[in-house]
Every structure is written in C-alpha cells, then in structure tokens.
Short mmCIF file of C-alpha atoms and ligand atoms in Angstrom, two decimals:
data_model
loop_
_atom_site.label_atom_id
_atom_site.label_comp_id
_atom_site.label_asym_id
_atom_site.label_seq_id
_atom_site.Cartn_x
_atom_site.Cartn_y
_atom_site.Cartn_z
CA UNK A 1 0.00 0.00 0.00
CA UNK A 2 1.48 3.42 -0.95
CA UNK A 3 2.02 6.11 1.70
CA UNK A 4 1.03 9.44 0.21
CA UNK A 5 1.83 13.05 1.13
CA UNK A 6 -0.32 15.83 -0.36
CA UNK A 7 1.21 19.32 -0.04
CA UNK A 8 -1.17 22.27 -0.47
CA UNK A 9 -3.90 19.97 0.85
CA UNK A 10 -6.14 22.84 2.00
CA UNK A 11 -6.27 24.31 -1.53
CA UNK A 12 -8.83 24.00 -4.32
CA UNK A 13 -7.33 20.81 -5.78
CA UNK A 14 -5.69 19.46 -2.61
CA UNK A 15 -8.87 19.27 -0.54
CA UNK A 16 -10.66 17.10 -3.12
CA UNK A 17 -7.61 15.08 -4.16
CA UNK A 18 -6.88 14.17 -0.52
CA UNK A 19 -10.43 12.86 -0.13
CA UNK A 20 -10.24 10.86 -3.37
CA UNK A 21 -6.88 9.34 -2.42
CA UNK A 22 -8.16 8.45 1.06
CA UNK A 23 -11.19 6.76 -0.51
CA UNK A 24 -8.91 4.67 -2.70
CA UNK A 25 -6.03 3.89 -0.32
CA UNK A 26 -7.57 4.37 3.14
CA UNK A 27 -7.51 7.47 5.33
CA UNK A 28 -4.36 6.50 7.26
CA UNK A 29 -2.32 6.14 4.04
CA UNK A 30 -2.74 9.78 2.98
CA UNK A 31 -1.10 12.61 4.96
CA UNK A 32 -2.58 16.03 4.24
CA UNK A 33 -0.05 18.87 4.59
CA UNK A 34 -1.49 22.36 4.99
CA UNK A 35 0.05 25.75 5.49
CA UNK A 36 -1.58 28.83 7.06
CA UNK A 37 -5.11 28.13 5.73
CA UNK A 38 -7.46 26.54 8.26
CA UNK A 39 -8.04 22.86 7.33
CA UNK A 40 -11.68 21.86 6.79
CA UNK A 41 -13.20 19.23 9.08
CA UNK A 42 -13.08 16.52 6.44
CA UNK A 43 -9.30 16.96 5.96
CA UNK A 44 -8.90 16.15 9.66
CA UNK A 45 -10.52 12.72 9.12
CA UNK A 46 -7.04 11.37 8.53
CA UNK A 47 -3.42 12.35 9.28
CA UNK A 48 -2.72 16.09 8.98
CA UNK A 49 0.54 18.05 9.35
CA UNK A 50 1.34 21.74 9.10
CA UNK A 51 4.22 22.23 6.66
CA UNK A 52 5.92 25.10 4.83
CA UNK A 53 7.37 23.48 1.69
CA UNK A 54 10.26 25.97 1.73
CA UNK A 55 11.49 24.27 4.92
CA UNK A 56 13.52 21.37 3.46
CA UNK A 57 14.36 19.84 6.85
CA UNK A 58 10.73 19.85 8.02
CA UNK A 59 9.62 18.30 4.72
CA UNK A 60 12.26 15.60 5.02
CA UNK A 61 11.15 14.74 8.56
CA UNK A 62 7.62 14.11 7.28
CA UNK A 63 8.76 12.13 4.20
CA UNK A 64 11.24 9.97 6.13
CA UNK A 65 9.28 9.73 9.38
CA UNK A 66 6.01 8.71 7.70
CA UNK A 67 7.69 6.41 5.11
CA UNK A 68 6.16 8.37 2.21
CA UNK A 69 6.24 6.69 -1.23
CA UNK A 70 4.26 9.22 -3.33
CA UNK A 71 4.19 13.03 -3.06
CA UNK A 72 1.40 15.01 -4.75
CA UNK A 73 3.03 18.45 -4.63
CA UNK A 74 0.25 21.03 -4.97
CA UNK A 75 1.57 23.87 -2.77
CA UNK A 76 2.11 27.02 -4.86
CA UNK A 77 1.10 30.61 -5.36
CA UNK A 78 -1.30 30.93 -8.32
CA UNK A 79 -1.13 33.31 -11.27
CA UNK A 80 -2.80 36.52 -10.06
CA UNK A 81 -1.33 36.32 -6.53
CA UNK A 82 2.10 35.45 -7.94
CA UNK A 83 2.07 38.53 -10.17
CA UNK A 84 1.50 40.66 -7.06
CA UNK A 85 4.28 38.90 -5.09
CA UNK A 86 6.82 37.67 -7.67
CA UNK A 87 9.70 37.05 -5.24
CA UNK A 88 7.54 35.05 -2.89
CA UNK A 89 6.05 33.16 -5.85
CA UNK A 90 9.53 32.17 -7.02
CA UNK A 91 10.51 31.15 -3.50
CA UNK A 92 7.44 28.98 -2.85
CA UNK A 93 6.94 27.56 -6.34
CA UNK A 94 10.60 26.83 -7.14
CA UNK A 95 12.29 26.17 -3.80
CA UNK A 96 9.24 24.21 -2.62
CA UNK A 97 9.47 21.97 -5.70
CA UNK A 98 13.24 21.59 -5.39
CA UNK A 99 12.84 20.47 -1.76
CA UNK A 100 10.18 17.95 -2.78
CA UNK A 101 12.35 16.54 -5.59
CA UNK A 102 15.38 16.30 -3.30
CA UNK A 103 13.38 14.47 -0.65
CA UNK A 104 11.95 12.20 -3.36
CA UNK A 105 15.47 11.47 -4.64
CA UNK A 106 16.73 10.55 -1.18
CA UNK A 107 13.74 8.45 -0.17
CA UNK A 108 12.73 6.96 -3.55
CA UNK A 109 9.32 8.64 -3.85
CA UNK A 110 7.16 9.15 -6.92
CA UNK A 111 6.21 12.84 -7.47
CA UNK A 112 3.18 14.52 -9.06
CA UNK A 113 3.69 18.14 -10.15
CA UNK A 114 0.80 20.16 -11.61
CA UNK A 115 1.88 22.54 -14.32
CA UNK A 116 -0.53 24.86 -16.10
CA UNK A 117 -1.59 26.49 -19.37
CA UNK A 118 0.45 29.37 -17.91
CA UNK A 119 3.61 27.47 -18.90
CA UNK A 120 2.95 28.70 -22.44
CA UNK A 121 3.20 32.33 -23.51
CA UNK A 122 2.30 34.89 -26.16
CA UNK A 123 4.58 33.21 -28.75
CA UNK A 124 2.89 29.80 -28.41
CA UNK A 125 0.33 28.76 -31.07
CA UNK A 126 -2.97 29.60 -29.29
CA UNK A 127 -5.19 27.02 -31.04
CA UNK A 128 -4.50 23.28 -30.90
CA UNK A 129 -1.44 24.20 -28.84
CA UNK A 130 0.92 21.25 -29.39
CA UNK A 131 2.34 19.13 -26.57
CA UNK A 132 5.87 20.13 -27.55
CA UNK A 133 6.05 23.78 -28.61
CA UNK A 134 7.37 27.25 -27.77
CA UNK A 135 7.24 27.92 -24.00
CA UNK A 136 8.21 31.53 -23.28
CA UNK A 137 5.72 32.63 -20.61
CA UNK A 138 5.49 36.33 -19.71
CA UNK A 139 4.26 35.86 -16.11
CA UNK A 140 6.28 34.86 -13.04
CA UNK A 141 3.76 32.07 -12.42
CA UNK A 142 4.30 30.72 -15.94
CA UNK A 143 8.06 30.98 -15.54
CA UNK A 144 7.88 28.86 -12.37
CA UNK A 145 5.67 26.33 -14.14
CA UNK A 146 7.90 25.83 -17.19
CA UNK A 147 10.96 25.73 -14.91
CA UNK A 148 9.15 23.19 -12.73
CA UNK A 149 8.43 20.95 -15.73
CA UNK A 150 12.10 21.10 -16.72
CA UNK A 151 13.30 20.45 -13.16
CA UNK A 152 11.05 17.39 -12.88
CA UNK A 153 12.37 16.07 -16.22
CA UNK A 154 15.92 16.72 -15.00
CA UNK A 155 15.38 14.78 -11.75
CA UNK A 156 13.98 11.90 -13.76
CA UNK A 157 16.83 11.88 -16.29
CA UNK A 158 19.62 12.49 -13.78
CA UNK A 159 18.40 10.67 -10.66
CA UNK A 160 15.59 8.39 -11.97
CA UNK A 161 13.01 10.15 -9.80
CA UNK A 162 9.59 9.05 -11.09
CA UNK A 163 8.23 12.61 -11.49
CA UNK A 164 5.09 13.08 -13.60
CA UNK A 165 2.79 15.99 -14.29
CA UNK A 166 -0.04 17.65 -16.16
CA UNK A 167 -0.62 21.10 -17.62
CA UNK A 168 -3.98 21.81 -16.04
CA UNK A 169 -6.30 24.36 -17.62
CA UNK A 170 -8.57 26.51 -15.40
CA UNK A 171 -10.23 24.27 -12.83
CA UNK A 172 -13.87 24.56 -11.78
CA UNK A 173 -15.02 23.09 -8.47
CA UNK A 174 -17.83 23.40 -5.97
CA UNK A 175 -15.99 22.54 -2.73
CA UNK A 176 -13.08 24.91 -2.00
CA UNK A 177 -12.94 28.39 -3.51
CA UNK A 178 -10.03 29.01 -5.90
CA UNK A 179 -6.87 30.60 -4.53
CA UNK A 180 -6.15 33.61 -6.76
CA UNK A 181 -5.90 32.41 -10.35
CA UNK A 182 -6.92 34.06 -13.62
CA UNK A 183 -9.69 31.54 -14.31
CA UNK A 184 -11.36 32.03 -10.88
CA UNK A 185 -14.23 33.82 -12.66
CA UNK A 186 -15.47 30.42 -13.89
CA UNK A 187 -16.15 29.41 -10.26
CA UNK A 188 -17.23 32.80 -8.86
CA UNK A 189 -19.89 33.14 -11.58
CA UNK A 190 -21.86 30.17 -10.19
CA UNK A 191 -22.06 31.57 -6.64
CA UNK A 192 -23.14 34.97 -8.02
CA UNK A 193 -25.66 33.36 -10.40
CA UNK A 194 -27.34 31.39 -7.61
CA UNK A 195 -27.23 34.21 -5.03
CA UNK A 196 -27.69 37.45 -6.98
CA UNK A 197 -28.67 36.37 -10.51
CA UNK A 198 -25.92 38.69 -11.77
CA UNK A 199 -22.13 38.45 -12.17
CA UNK A 200 -19.60 41.14 -12.93
CA UNK A 201 -16.76 39.42 -14.77
CA UNK A 202 -13.11 40.54 -14.53
CA UNK A 203 -12.23 39.09 -17.98
CA UNK A 204 -13.52 40.32 -21.37
CA UNK A 205 -16.58 38.54 -22.78
CA UNK A 206 -14.57 36.93 -25.61
CA UNK A 207 -11.63 35.56 -23.54
CA UNK A 208 -11.51 31.91 -24.61
CA UNK A 209 -9.57 29.55 -22.30
CA UNK A 210 -9.30 25.82 -21.66
CA UNK A 211 -11.16 24.57 -18.57
CA UNK A 212 -11.83 21.35 -16.67
CA UNK A 213 -14.25 20.22 -13.96
CA UNK A 214 -12.57 19.10 -10.73
CA UNK A 215 -13.69 15.43 -10.83
CA UNK A 216 -11.82 15.12 -14.14
CA UNK A 217 -8.76 16.93 -12.75
CA UNK A 218 -8.56 14.51 -9.81
CA UNK A 219 -9.10 11.47 -12.01
CA UNK A 220 -6.41 12.66 -14.44
CA UNK A 221 -3.78 13.04 -11.71
CA UNK A 222 -4.48 9.63 -10.22
CA UNK A 223 -4.63 7.92 -13.63
CA UNK A 224 -1.33 9.42 -14.80
CA UNK A 225 0.40 8.36 -11.57
CA UNK A 226 -0.79 4.76 -11.97
CA UNK A 227 0.21 4.40 -15.62
CA UNK A 228 2.88 1.83 -16.45
CA UNK A 229 6.00 4.01 -16.95
CA UNK A 230 6.89 2.02 -20.08
CA UNK A 231 3.88 3.61 -21.82
CA UNK A 232 5.05 7.20 -21.21
CA UNK A 233 7.03 9.03 -23.88
CA UNK A 234 6.47 12.34 -22.11
CA UNK A 235 6.46 12.49 -18.31
CA UNK A 236 5.87 16.06 -17.22
CA UNK A 237 3.62 18.77 -18.52
CA UNK A 238 1.02 16.66 -20.33
CA UNK A 239 -1.53 18.95 -22.03
CA UNK A 240 -4.99 18.04 -20.70
CA UNK A 241 -8.26 19.81 -21.38
CA UNK A 242 -11.97 19.05 -21.21
CA UNK A 243 -13.66 22.16 -22.66
CA UNK A 244 -12.76 25.59 -23.97
CA UNK A 245 -15.11 28.57 -23.61
CA UNK A 246 -15.45 32.33 -23.11
CA UNK A 247 -17.22 34.11 -20.23
CA UNK A 248 -20.07 34.94 -22.64
CA UNK A 249 -20.49 31.26 -23.61
CA UNK A 250 -20.43 30.17 -19.95
CA UNK A 251 -23.05 32.81 -19.08
CA UNK A 252 -25.27 31.62 -21.97
CA UNK A 253 -25.08 28.03 -20.67
CA UNK A 254 -26.00 29.19 -17.14
CA UNK A 255 -28.95 31.18 -18.59
CA UNK A 256 -30.42 27.92 -19.92
CA UNK A 257 -30.95 26.94 -16.26
CA UNK A 258 -31.46 30.43 -14.76
CA UNK A 259 -33.13 32.55 -17.48
CA UNK A 260 -33.00 35.74 -15.35
CA UNK A 261 -29.20 35.58 -14.95
CA UNK A 262 -27.24 38.52 -16.38
CA UNK A 263 -23.51 39.16 -16.80
CA UNK A 264 -21.55 42.45 -16.96
CA UNK A 265 -17.85 43.09 -17.50
CA UNK A 266 -15.43 45.22 -15.45
CA UNK A 267 -12.10 44.10 -16.85
CA UNK A 268 -9.14 43.76 -14.48
CA UNK A 269 -6.12 44.70 -16.64
CA UNK A 270 -3.71 42.46 -14.66
CA UNK A 271 -5.75 39.28 -15.04
CA UNK A 272 -6.82 40.15 -18.61
CA UNK A 273 -3.17 40.52 -19.63
CA UNK A 274 -2.37 37.15 -18.03
CA UNK A 275 -5.30 35.47 -19.83
CA UNK A 276 -4.33 37.07 -23.15
CA UNK A 277 -0.87 35.47 -22.89
CA UNK A 278 -2.33 31.93 -22.55
CA UNK A 279 -3.45 29.49 -25.27
CA UNK A 280 -7.13 29.27 -26.23
CA UNK A 281 -7.31 25.53 -26.73
CA UNK A 282 -4.65 22.86 -26.19
CA UNK A 283 -4.10 19.68 -28.16
CA UNK A 284 -4.14 16.91 -25.54
CA UNK A 285 -3.68 13.97 -27.90
CA UNK A 286 -0.39 12.90 -26.24
CA UNK A 287 -2.20 12.39 -22.90
CA UNK A 288 -4.99 10.49 -24.68
CA UNK A 289 -2.52 8.25 -26.52
CA UNK A 290 0.03 7.63 -23.75
CA UNK A 291 -2.19 7.07 -20.70
CA UNK A 292 -5.79 7.08 -21.92
CA UNK A 293 -6.88 10.58 -20.85
CA UNK A 294 -10.62 11.04 -21.43
CA UNK A 295 -12.64 13.81 -19.73
CA UNK A 296 -16.05 12.98 -18.32
CA UNK A 297 -17.56 16.49 -18.26
CA UNK A 298 -18.21 18.93 -21.12
CA UNK A 299 -19.61 22.48 -20.71
CA UNK A 300 -23.33 21.54 -20.40
CA UNK A 301 -22.56 18.65 -18.02
CA UNK A 302 -20.30 20.76 -15.82
CA UNK A 303 -22.76 23.69 -15.62
CA UNK A 304 -25.69 21.43 -14.67
CA UNK A 305 -23.62 19.73 -11.95
CA UNK A 306 -22.16 23.00 -10.57
CA UNK A 307 -25.60 24.64 -10.34
CA UNK A 308 -27.07 21.59 -8.62
CA UNK A 309 -24.29 21.52 -6.00
CA UNK A 310 -24.15 25.25 -5.33
CA UNK A 311 -27.95 25.63 -5.17
CA UNK A 312 -28.00 22.76 -2.64
CA UNK A 313 -25.27 24.49 -0.59
CA UNK A 314 -27.36 27.66 -0.29
CA UNK A 315 -30.59 25.72 0.37
CA UNK A 316 -28.92 23.86 3.23
CA UNK A 317 -27.36 27.05 4.63
P1 NAD B 401 -4.74 26.92 -4.12
O1 NAD B 401 -4.23 28.32 -4.10
O2 NAD B 401 -6.18 26.69 -3.89
O3 NAD B 401 -3.91 26.04 -3.08
C1 NAD B 401 -2.53 26.14 -2.96
C2 NAD B 401 -2.15 25.67 -1.59
O4 NAD B 401 -0.75 25.90 -1.39
C3 NAD B 401 -2.88 26.38 -0.46
O5 NAD B 401 -3.55 25.43 0.33
C4 NAD B 401 -1.77 27.08 0.34
O6 NAD B 401 -2.01 27.03 1.72
C5 NAD B 401 -0.56 26.22 -0.03
N1 NAD B 401 0.71 26.95 0.16
C6 NAD B 401 1.03 28.20 -0.22
N2 NAD B 401 2.28 28.49 0.19
C7 NAD B 401 2.76 27.39 0.82
C8 NAD B 401 3.98 27.06 1.46
N3 NAD B 401 4.99 27.94 1.54
N4 NAD B 401 4.11 25.83 2.00
C9 NAD B 401 3.11 24.92 1.93
N5 NAD B 401 1.91 25.18 1.36
C10 NAD B 401 1.75 26.40 0.81
O7 NAD B 401 -4.26 26.26 -5.49
P2 NAD B 401 -4.87 25.02 -6.28
O8 NAD B 401 -5.84 25.55 -7.25
O9 NAD B 401 -5.29 23.95 -5.35
O10 NAD B 401 -3.58 24.59 -7.11
C11 NAD B 401 -2.75 23.52 -6.72
C12 NAD B 401 -1.67 23.34 -7.76
O11 NAD B 401 -2.25 23.15 -9.05
C13 NAD B 401 -0.74 24.56 -7.89
O12 NAD B 401 0.57 24.12 -8.18
C14 NAD B 401 -1.31 25.29 -9.09
O13 NAD B 401 -0.33 26.06 -9.71
C15 NAD B 401 -1.75 24.13 -9.95
N6 NAD B 401 -2.78 24.52 -10.92
C16 NAD B 401 -4.02 24.95 -10.50
C17 NAD B 401 -4.97 25.35 -11.44
C18 NAD B 401 -6.33 25.83 -11.03
O14 NAD B 401 -7.11 26.32 -11.88
N7 NAD B 401 -6.72 25.73 -9.76
C19 NAD B 401 -4.65 25.28 -12.81
C20 NAD B 401 -3.38 24.86 -13.20
C21 NAD B 401 -2.46 24.46 -12.24
#
C-alpha cells in the first residue's frame, strides 16, 4: 500500500484530491499537509501536518518519518497572486518543488507536479497548442511552471526520480474556492448566479480559455500516476483539457438553467493581460494516446452539476 503526502492539501485541488486518495487507499495512508489556511473538518478525518514546503528539513522529517512513497506536490502561489508577489512566488513555487524533488530522490518517492496552461506564452500557437512547442511565458507564475516541468524532467533523467505531471487548464469546483488564479471567474460566476442572478466578470466577454471540472482533474492526476511508466514518452507537462469557452459562452449556458441571470464586464487589466498570454485551446492527444486521458464532463454537463451543487449548498445554509 502506498504512503502518500499531499502538499497544499487545503487548496482548491488538494482538498478534493486528498479525499479521493483516502477513498482509494484508506484514510491513514494519505497525509494532508497544509500551510496557514485553516483545514476543513473533512481533511482532519485522517493524518494532517502543518508544513511550509520551503522548509527542506521539516519536509524531510515528514517524508522519512512517515515512510512516504508518493508526493502530490500542490503547494504554490497561483497566477494573479504570484504577479502581485513575484519574489515570494519564485521562493514557494521553485524552492518548494526543489525540496520535494530532493526528498523524493533521497527516499525513492514518486512525485506529481501540476503545471498549467500558464507554462505557455504569447509566442505559443494559441489554437491546438501542441504538446511540444514554444514555452516563453510572460508571467512569473508561468516561468515557475515551465521551470518546474524542466526540473522534474531533469530529476527523472539524472536521478531516476519518477516525477510526472499535467498542464492543467482553469479548474472549476464546488468545494473549496479558488486561490487567486486568472480563471477564478469560472467558479465565482456560479455563486453569483445562484445568489444574486448577476455576475460582474473581470475578464472580457470573448476571452476563450481551456477549462476542466474538478472530478476530471482529480481522475487525471491519479490515472497518470498509476500508468505503467513504459507507456510514457512524455512524463511532465502533459496537455490536458476538457472544454474551452469564453465568459459569454459560460453565461449563456447558465442562462439555460437560470433565465434571469445577467452578466456584466469590469475588466481587471492584470488578469486580462495574463489570460491574453495563454493558449485558447490545447491539443491533448499525447495524454490520450500515452495514458488514456478522457474527460467525463463537457460544458453543459459541468454547468448542470455545478448549479445543482451550489444551489444545494445555499438551500442547506
Ligand atoms: P490553491 O491556491 O487553492 O492552493 C494552494 C495551496 O498551497 C494552499 O492550500 C496554500 O495554503 C498552499 N501553500 C502556499 N504556500 C505554501 C507554502 N509555503 N508551504 C506549503 N503550502 C503552501 O491552489 P490550487 O488551485 O489547489 O492549485 C494547486 C496546484 O495546481 C498549484 O501548483 C497550481 O499552480 C496548480 N494549478 C491549478 C490550477 C487551477 O485552476 N486551480 C490550474 C493549473 C495548475
């Protein structure tokens, strides 16, 4: 039975991934590591540690002391927050990853590292963005993501660390609120639609970006990590997407369920500039061919499920 450490476990992905891993491997096999944010009650239904990933010695104590075999390394600062605190973003995103890879090297762990569409940049082909293409991001977040992909590849080539990863698009979930990314609008809009029947969007109406519903994001991570390594030509930074839409298209889909819903636009120049530097739609055929990636939710399916969950949340207080 694997022993798993999830860093960033209190975050948007970490909270749901920890639960899914505990369901599969048993609660005691999955250690949730949080930092600063208050853990939810359900995270405490299993082992929990407080850990700053920049503290290499503290990380090593957990990895060695708990006999960890797999590290899902989710701790990071996201795009919009990173742009406001670039030095801290570099410190957390890069030194945190380096510490995780070093610990993995010393203790023989497998590592999952989530990259992002932010690892591309304005010079990347925006439509059908290939798996292997130009990666010159213009944001500090993107720079840490492309560097992270390269570092993971290096640790695999040089030290045989089994590091694997995905380039996630914007992620939409109904459990934990997103932590300061450029695609957060695609979650916020549902809360506003259910509560106020109106949403003021910080991206332009025609900003097309790749997106994915959280159940698919969790399934993708777990599926990639279980794939026979002999089947992988790539290892890190697999393009994965499930849908690609604009704020206007998302609003139109929500209006099919809530006809009175309206959307307005007050563009935030920082987040708009970040979004404009990202691809519109990635080609994820390498993930489909190498490890069988197949999303379960498209735009209509995701919207129906999000509205059902968020309406229930408000009904039940
Ligand atoms: P989030 O902001 O919700 O969570 C990040 C977590 O990292 C938080 O729980 C925070 O407490 C923790 N953290 C911050 N600094 C830390 C430190 N010094 N030590 C330990 N923990 C620290 O982010 P998320 O959406 O859950 O993203 C998780 C990972 O997935 C990140 O690497 C992110 O870049 C990547 N990703 C997310 C998306 C998305 O849309 N959510 C898309 C692409 C990639």
